[in-house]
Amino acid sequence: MPPEAVRTFFSRLRAERPEPRSELRYRTPFELLVAVILSAQATDASVNKATETLFRVADTPEKMLALGEEGLRRHIRHIGLHNSKARNILATCRILLERHGGEVPRSREALEALPGVGRKTANVVLNVAFGEPTIAVDTHIFRVANRTGLAPGRTPREVERRLLEVVPETFRRHAHHWLILHGRYVCTARRPRCGACPVADLCAWEGKAAPG
């Protein structure tokens, strides 16, 4: 996609959602970190349902550890992979207390050293909690980047690299959310809503529906 088209692409997404926000509910970086760990292979809605009760009783690493594995599992049992996620969250809480004074670290290296935290989760935390211009490539962003021709790549890491190369700096802070929300509600995996897409004319997808 030519540079001017990329600028137009994001200008239109920004016009629709000037201040995009994560659909995960959280109040602190710690709550966000836990929510993002839980969101792997799960919907934001299911995570929000679980954390609504969980964060009432455990909104710090100390309180989360006090719940214990069984206590934590009771809150997240309806989320996929809840057993391994419970273990990872508690192990992460121990590291936060032992190495980071109970605070969520602001460096990628430290975040990726936490159990259950990979590059995508670290990017989300850096972007949403700390305002870093990172782009976490999930299934929605991977699809949008490849389908539209914005930043095609064979792997999430390759798509991330290309997005960071082509997205103008002025749009980079919110690019993550604009692309996720566009993929979640417009450029869906099945039956994309091309007729309602604000960037359809810029899209290179051969299968896009004709206007009208």
PDB file of C-alpha atoms in Angstrom:
ATOM      1  CA  MET A   1       0.000   0.000   0.000  1.00  0.00           C
ATOM      2  CA  PRO A   2       1.553   3.365  -0.991  1.00  0.00           C
ATOM      3  CA  PRO A   3       2.537   5.713   1.868  1.00  0.00           C
ATOM      4  CA  GLU A   4      -0.177   8.254   1.071  1.00  0.00           C
ATOM      5  CA  ALA A   5      -2.794   5.499   1.044  1.00  0.00           C
ATOM      6  CA  VAL A   6      -1.531   4.282   4.441  1.00  0.00           C
ATOM      7  CA  ARG A   7      -1.941   7.799   5.843  1.00  0.00           C
ATOM      8  CA  THR A   8      -5.472   8.000   4.429  1.00  0.00           C
ATOM      9  CA  PHE A   9      -6.214   4.517   5.799  1.00  0.00           C
ATOM     10  CA  PHE A  10      -5.409   5.514   9.372  1.00  0.00           C
ATOM     11  CA  SER A  11      -6.921   8.973   9.050  1.00  0.00           C
ATOM     12  CA  ARG A  12     -10.259   7.352   8.304  1.00  0.00           C
ATOM     13  CA  LEU A  13      -9.978   4.824  11.137  1.00  0.00           C
ATOM     14  CA  ARG A  14      -9.092   7.688  13.483  1.00  0.00           C
ATOM     15  CA  ALA A  15     -12.104   9.676  12.302  1.00  0.00           C
ATOM     16  CA  GLU A  16     -14.370   6.782  13.294  1.00  0.00           C
ATOM     17  CA  ARG A  17     -12.699   6.197  16.686  1.00  0.00           C
ATOM     18  CA  PRO A  18     -10.641   9.241  17.750  1.00  0.00           C
ATOM     19  CA  GLU A  19      -9.742   7.747  21.141  1.00  0.00           C
ATOM     20  CA  PRO A  20      -9.871   3.948  20.849  1.00  0.00           C
ATOM     21  CA  ARG A  21      -9.666   1.924  24.039  1.00  0.00           C
ATOM     22  CA  SER A  22      -9.063  -1.657  24.996  1.00  0.00           C
ATOM     23  CA  GLU A  23     -12.277  -3.607  25.509  1.00  0.00           C
ATOM     24  CA  LEU A  24     -10.681  -5.382  28.462  1.00  0.00           C
ATOM     25  CA  ARG A  25     -11.748  -3.845  31.772  1.00  0.00           C
ATOM     26  CA  TYR A  26      -8.939  -2.875  34.109  1.00  0.00           C
ATOM     27  CA  ARG A  27      -7.908  -0.079  36.468  1.00  0.00           C
ATOM     28  CA  THR A  28      -4.176  -0.609  36.947  1.00  0.00           C
ATOM     29  CA  PRO A  29      -1.242  -2.000  34.939  1.00  0.00           C
ATOM     30  CA  PHE A  30      -1.381  -5.120  37.106  1.00  0.00           C
ATOM     31  CA  GLU A  31      -5.042  -5.725  36.328  1.00  0.00           C
ATOM     32  CA  LEU A  32      -4.342  -5.157  32.639  1.00  0.00           C
ATOM     33  CA  LEU A  33      -1.463  -7.649  32.706  1.00  0.00           C
ATOM     34  CA  VAL A  34      -3.663 -10.312  34.300  1.00  0.00           C
ATOM     35  CA  ALA A  35      -6.510  -9.620  31.884  1.00  0.00           C
ATOM     36  CA  VAL A  36      -4.239  -9.885  28.849  1.00  0.00           C
ATOM     37  CA  ILE A  37      -2.764 -13.175  30.082  1.00  0.00           C
ATOM     38  CA  LEU A  38      -6.303 -14.484  30.487  1.00  0.00           C
ATOM     39  CA  SER A  39      -7.343 -13.250  27.039  1.00  0.00           C
ATOM     40  CA  ALA A  40      -5.138 -15.697  25.115  1.00  0.00           C
ATOM     41  CA  GLN A  41      -7.513 -17.885  23.080  1.00  0.00           C
ATOM     42  CA  ALA A  42     -10.472 -16.312  24.889  1.00  0.00           C
ATOM     43  CA  THR A  43     -12.859 -13.456  24.178  1.00  0.00           C
ATOM     44  CA  ASP A  44     -12.615 -10.106  25.930  1.00  0.00           C
ATOM     45  CA  ALA A  45     -16.210 -10.582  27.073  1.00  0.00           C
ATOM     46  CA  SER A  46     -15.383 -13.845  28.860  1.00  0.00           C
ATOM     47  CA  VAL A  47     -12.315 -12.282  30.471  1.00  0.00           C
ATOM     48  CA  ASN A  48     -14.298  -9.254  31.660  1.00  0.00           C
ATOM     49  CA  LYS A  49     -16.915 -11.539  33.184  1.00  0.00           C
ATOM     50  CA  ALA A  50     -14.234 -13.387  35.153  1.00  0.00           C
ATOM     51  CA  THR A  51     -12.237 -10.332  36.240  1.00  0.00           C
ATOM     52  CA  GLU A  52     -15.344  -8.490  37.403  1.00  0.00           C
ATOM     53  CA  THR A  53     -15.371 -10.723  40.481  1.00  0.00           C
ATOM     54  CA  LEU A  54     -11.670 -11.582  40.546  1.00  0.00           C
ATOM     55  CA  PHE A  55     -10.434  -7.997  40.795  1.00  0.00           C
ATOM     56  CA  ARG A  56     -12.837  -7.263  43.644  1.00  0.00           C
ATOM     57  CA  VAL A  57     -10.893  -9.654  45.858  1.00  0.00           C
ATOM     58  CA  ALA A  58      -7.449  -9.709  44.201  1.00  0.00           C
ATOM     59  CA  ASP A  59      -6.272  -6.500  42.571  1.00  0.00           C
ATOM     60  CA  THR A  60      -2.597  -6.737  43.617  1.00  0.00           C
ATOM     61  CA  PRO A  61       0.061  -9.460  43.336  1.00  0.00           C
ATOM     62  CA  GLU A  62      -0.122 -10.042  47.103  1.00  0.00           C
ATOM     63  CA  LYS A  63      -3.878 -10.581  47.086  1.00  0.00           C
ATOM     64  CA  MET A  64      -3.687 -12.784  44.002  1.00  0.00           C
ATOM     65  CA  LEU A  65      -1.138 -15.035  45.683  1.00  0.00           C
ATOM     66  CA  ALA A  66      -3.313 -15.170  48.793  1.00  0.00           C
ATOM     67  CA  LEU A  67      -6.110 -16.678  46.692  1.00  0.00           C
ATOM     68  CA  GLY A  68      -3.956 -19.645  45.809  1.00  0.00           C
ATOM     69  CA  GLU A  69      -4.280 -21.709  42.659  1.00  0.00           C
ATOM     70  CA  GLU A  70      -7.614 -23.250  43.565  1.00  0.00           C
ATOM     71  CA  GLY A  71      -9.088 -19.918  44.594  1.00  0.00           C
ATOM     72  CA  LEU A  72      -7.949 -18.274  41.378  1.00  0.00           C
ATOM     73  CA  ARG A  73      -9.262 -21.133  39.249  1.00  0.00           C
ATOM     74  CA  ARG A  74     -12.727 -20.678  40.719  1.00  0.00           C
ATOM     75  CA  HIS A  75     -12.873 -17.180  39.238  1.00  0.00           C
ATOM     76  CA  ILE A  76     -11.501 -18.084  35.807  1.00  0.00           C
ATOM     77  CA  ARG A  77     -12.834 -21.620  35.315  1.00  0.00           C
ATOM     78  CA  HIS A  78     -14.991 -20.612  32.329  1.00  0.00           C
ATOM     79  CA  ILE A  79     -11.949 -19.302  30.414  1.00  0.00           C
ATOM     80  CA  GLY A  80     -10.012 -21.603  28.101  1.00  0.00           C
ATOM     81  CA  LEU A  81      -6.733 -23.015  29.431  1.00  0.00           C
ATOM     82  CA  HIS A  82      -7.656 -21.762  32.895  1.00  0.00           C
ATOM     83  CA  ASN A  83      -5.425 -24.251  34.728  1.00  0.00           C
ATOM     84  CA  SER A  84      -2.210 -23.189  33.004  1.00  0.00           C
ATOM     85  CA  LYS A  85      -3.240 -19.537  33.123  1.00  0.00           C
ATOM     86  CA  ALA A  86      -3.791 -19.742  36.879  1.00  0.00           C
ATOM     87  CA  ARG A  87      -0.312 -21.205  37.367  1.00  0.00           C
ATOM     88  CA  ASN A  88       1.281 -18.572  35.132  1.00  0.00           C
ATOM     89  CA  ILE A  89      -0.498 -15.683  36.839  1.00  0.00           C
ATOM     90  CA  LEU A  90       0.583 -16.816  40.297  1.00  0.00           C
ATOM     91  CA  ALA A  91       4.165 -17.393  39.131  1.00  0.00           C
ATOM     92  CA  THR A  92       4.123 -13.916  37.571  1.00  0.00           C
ATOM     93  CA  CYS A  93       2.874 -12.414  40.834  1.00  0.00           C
ATOM     94  CA  ARG A  94       5.785 -13.978  42.715  1.00  0.00           C
ATOM     95  CA  ILE A  95       8.284 -12.512  40.253  1.00  0.00           C
ATOM     96  CA  LEU A  96       6.641  -9.090  40.417  1.00  0.00           C
ATOM     97  CA  LEU A  97       7.043  -9.095  44.194  1.00  0.00           C
ATOM     98  CA  GLU A  98      10.551 -10.573  44.251  1.00  0.00           C
ATOM     99  CA  ARG A  99      12.112  -8.578  41.411  1.00  0.00           C
ATOM    100  CA  HIS A 100       9.962  -5.520  40.719  1.00  0.00           C
ATOM    101  CA  GLY A 101       8.612  -4.329  44.044  1.00  0.00           C
ATOM    102  CA  GLY A 102       5.122  -5.554  43.150  1.00  0.00           C
ATOM    103  CA  GLU A 103       4.940  -3.261  40.112  1.00  0.00           C
ATOM    104  CA  VAL A 104       4.515  -4.188  36.460  1.00  0.00           C
ATOM    105  CA  PRO A 105       7.851  -3.518  34.698  1.00  0.00           C
ATOM    106  CA  ARG A 106       7.964  -1.079  31.801  1.00  0.00           C
ATOM    107  CA  SER A 107      10.601  -2.879  29.745  1.00  0.00           C
ATOM    108  CA  ARG A 108       9.898  -5.495  27.086  1.00  0.00           C
ATOM    109  CA  GLU A 109      12.686  -7.758  28.334  1.00  0.00           C
ATOM    110  CA  ALA A 110      11.312  -7.821  31.881  1.00  0.00           C
ATOM    111  CA  LEU A 111       7.738  -8.346  30.704  1.00  0.00           C
ATOM    112  CA  GLU A 112       8.648 -11.220  28.393  1.00  0.00           C
ATOM    113  CA  ALA A 113      10.489 -12.889  31.287  1.00  0.00           C
ATOM    114  CA  LEU A 114       7.166 -13.275  33.120  1.00  0.00           C
ATOM    115  CA  PRO A 115       5.353 -16.647  32.864  1.00  0.00           C
ATOM    116  CA  GLY A 116       2.521 -16.534  30.354  1.00  0.00           C
ATOM    117  CA  VAL A 117       3.776 -13.310  28.781  1.00  0.00           C
ATOM    118  CA  GLY A 118       4.964 -13.430  25.181  1.00  0.00           C
ATOM    119  CA  ARG A 119       5.723 -10.669  22.720  1.00  0.00           C
ATOM    120  CA  LYS A 120       2.063  -9.950  21.956  1.00  0.00           C
ATOM    121  CA  THR A 121       1.088  -9.615  25.626  1.00  0.00           C
ATOM    122  CA  ALA A 122       4.139  -7.443  26.318  1.00  0.00           C
ATOM    123  CA  ASN A 123       3.210  -5.182  23.406  1.00  0.00           C
ATOM    124  CA  VAL A 124      -0.337  -4.769  24.710  1.00  0.00           C
ATOM    125  CA  VAL A 125       0.856  -3.840  28.198  1.00  0.00           C
ATOM    126  CA  LEU A 126       3.497  -1.435  26.881  1.00  0.00           C
ATOM    127  CA  ASN A 127       0.960   0.233  24.596  1.00  0.00           C
ATOM    128  CA  VAL A 128      -2.154   0.332  26.762  1.00  0.00           C
ATOM    129  CA  ALA A 129      -0.665   0.766  30.229  1.00  0.00           C
ATOM    130  CA  PHE A 130       2.394   2.863  29.403  1.00  0.00           C
ATOM    131  CA  GLY A 131       1.581   4.594  26.120  1.00  0.00           C
ATOM    132  CA  GLU A 132       4.389   3.050  24.100  1.00  0.00           C
ATOM    133  CA  PRO A 133       3.832   3.042  20.300  1.00  0.00           C
ATOM    134  CA  THR A 134       3.928  -0.762  20.059  1.00  0.00           C
ATOM    135  CA  ILE A 135       1.659  -2.892  17.879  1.00  0.00           C
ATOM    136  CA  ALA A 136       0.531  -6.263  19.201  1.00  0.00           C
ATOM    137  CA  VAL A 137      -0.359  -8.516  16.282  1.00  0.00           C
ATOM    138  CA  ASP A 138      -3.310 -10.747  17.147  1.00  0.00           C
ATOM    139  CA  THR A 139      -5.470 -12.717  14.706  1.00  0.00           C
ATOM    140  CA  HIS A 140      -7.513  -9.609  13.814  1.00  0.00           C
ATOM    141  CA  ILE A 141      -4.493  -7.444  13.014  1.00  0.00           C
ATOM    142  CA  PHE A 142      -2.790 -10.283  11.154  1.00  0.00           C
ATOM    143  CA  ARG A 143      -5.888 -10.695   8.968  1.00  0.00           C
ATOM    144  CA  VAL A 144      -6.405  -6.982   8.306  1.00  0.00           C
ATOM    145  CA  ALA A 145      -2.739  -6.346   7.514  1.00  0.00           C
ATOM    146  CA  ASN A 146      -2.608  -9.209   5.026  1.00  0.00           C
ATOM    147  CA  ARG A 147      -6.074  -8.904   3.512  1.00  0.00           C
ATOM    148  CA  THR A 148      -5.890  -5.183   2.815  1.00  0.00           C
ATOM    149  CA  GLY A 149      -2.264  -5.202   1.688  1.00  0.00           C
ATOM    150  CA  LEU A 150      -1.362  -2.761   4.463  1.00  0.00           C
ATOM    151  CA  ALA A 151       1.531  -4.834   5.828  1.00  0.00           C
ATOM    152  CA  PRO A 152       1.497  -8.403   4.502  1.00  0.00           C
ATOM    153  CA  GLY A 153       3.575 -11.022   6.252  1.00  0.00           C
ATOM    154  CA  ARG A 154       3.702 -14.761   6.871  1.00  0.00           C
ATOM    155  CA  THR A 155       4.082 -14.537  10.647  1.00  0.00           C
ATOM    156  CA  PRO A 156       2.815 -12.163  13.345  1.00  0.00           C
ATOM    157  CA  ARG A 157       6.386 -10.970  13.963  1.00  0.00           C
ATOM    158  CA  GLU A 158       6.833 -10.161  10.275  1.00  0.00           C
ATOM    159  CA  VAL A 159       3.526  -8.279  10.173  1.00  0.00           C
ATOM    160  CA  GLU A 160       4.525  -6.349  13.300  1.00  0.00           C
ATOM    161  CA  ARG A 161       7.843  -5.379  11.748  1.00  0.00           C
ATOM    162  CA  ARG A 162       6.188  -4.196   8.553  1.00  0.00           C
ATOM    163  CA  LEU A 163       3.518  -2.245  10.396  1.00  0.00           C
ATOM    164  CA  LEU A 164       6.164  -0.414  12.392  1.00  0.00           C
ATOM    165  CA  GLU A 165       7.854   0.437   9.105  1.00  0.00           C
ATOM    166  CA  VAL A 166       4.777   1.743   7.267  1.00  0.00           C
ATOM    167  CA  VAL A 167       2.527   3.278   9.947  1.00  0.00           C
ATOM    168  CA  PRO A 168       3.265   7.023  10.246  1.00  0.00           C
ATOM    169  CA  GLU A 169       4.488   8.023  13.694  1.00  0.00           C
ATOM    170  CA  THR A 170       1.456  10.224  14.310  1.00  0.00           C
ATOM    171  CA  PHE A 171      -0.812   7.156  14.125  1.00  0.00           C
ATOM    172  CA  ARG A 172       1.405   4.599  15.843  1.00  0.00           C
ATOM    173  CA  ARG A 173       0.155   5.157  19.410  1.00  0.00           C
ATOM    174  CA  HIS A 174      -3.376   3.963  18.583  1.00  0.00           C
ATOM    175  CA  ALA A 175      -2.742   1.829  15.473  1.00  0.00           C
ATOM    176  CA  HIS A 176      -2.996  -1.324  17.578  1.00  0.00           C
ATOM    177  CA  HIS A 177      -6.560  -0.591  18.662  1.00  0.00           C
ATOM    178  CA  TRP A 178      -7.759   0.830  15.369  1.00  0.00           C
ATOM    179  CA  LEU A 179      -6.685  -2.331  13.569  1.00  0.00           C
ATOM    180  CA  ILE A 180      -8.063  -4.714  16.205  1.00  0.00           C
ATOM    181  CA  LEU A 181     -11.453  -3.013  16.305  1.00  0.00           C
ATOM    182  CA  HIS A 182     -11.612  -2.809  12.521  1.00  0.00           C
ATOM    183  CA  GLY A 183     -10.880  -6.520  12.287  1.00  0.00           C
ATOM    184  CA  ARG A 184     -13.298  -7.401  15.070  1.00  0.00           C
ATOM    185  CA  TYR A 185     -16.295  -5.460  13.787  1.00  0.00           C
ATOM    186  CA  VAL A 186     -15.790  -4.695  10.073  1.00  0.00           C
ATOM    187  CA  CYS A 187     -13.050  -6.740   8.412  1.00  0.00           C
ATOM    188  CA  THR A 188     -14.218  -9.962  10.037  1.00  0.00           C
ATOM    189  CA  ALA A 189     -12.863 -13.394   9.182  1.00  0.00           C
ATOM    190  CA  ARG A 190     -16.181 -14.541   7.744  1.00  0.00           C
ATOM    191  CA  ARG A 191     -18.453 -12.295   5.732  1.00  0.00           C
ATOM    192  CA  PRO A 192     -16.494  -9.055   6.146  1.00  0.00           C
ATOM    193  CA  ARG A 193     -18.664  -5.947   6.014  1.00  0.00           C
ATOM    194  CA  CYS A 194     -17.017  -4.411   2.951  1.00  0.00           C
ATOM    195  CA  GLY A 195     -20.049  -2.223   2.256  1.00  0.00           C
ATOM    196  CA  ALA A 196     -19.595  -0.517   5.636  1.00  0.00           C
ATOM    197  CA  CYS A 197     -15.803  -0.334   5.457  1.00  0.00           C
ATOM    198  CA  PRO A 198     -14.308   3.182   5.515  1.00  0.00           C
ATOM    199  CA  VAL A 199     -11.152   1.997   3.748  1.00  0.00           C
ATOM    200  CA  ALA A 200     -12.655  -0.364   1.151  1.00  0.00           C
ATOM    201  CA  ASP A 201     -11.370   1.720  -1.744  1.00  0.00           C
ATOM    202  CA  LEU A 202      -7.813   1.400  -0.392  1.00  0.00           C
ATOM    203  CA  CYS A 203      -8.055  -2.339   0.198  1.00  0.00           C
ATOM    204  CA  ALA A 204      -6.210  -4.706  -2.123  1.00  0.00           C
ATOM    205  CA  TRP A 205      -8.300  -7.786  -1.285  1.00  0.00           C
ATOM    206  CA  GLU A 206      -9.552  -9.409  -4.465  1.00  0.00           C
ATOM    207  CA  GLY A 207     -12.537 -10.934  -2.671  1.00  0.00           C
ATOM    208  CA  LYS A 208     -13.996  -7.702  -1.328  1.00  0.00           C
ATOM    209  CA  ALA A 209     -17.637  -7.064  -2.048  1.00  0.00           C
ATOM    210  CA  ALA A 210     -18.548  -4.468  -4.630  1.00  0.00           C
ATOM    211  CA  PRO A 211     -20.012  -1.197  -3.288  1.00  0.00           C
ATOM    212  CA  GLY A 212     -23.784  -1.296  -2.841  1.00  0.00           C
TER     213      GLY A 212
END
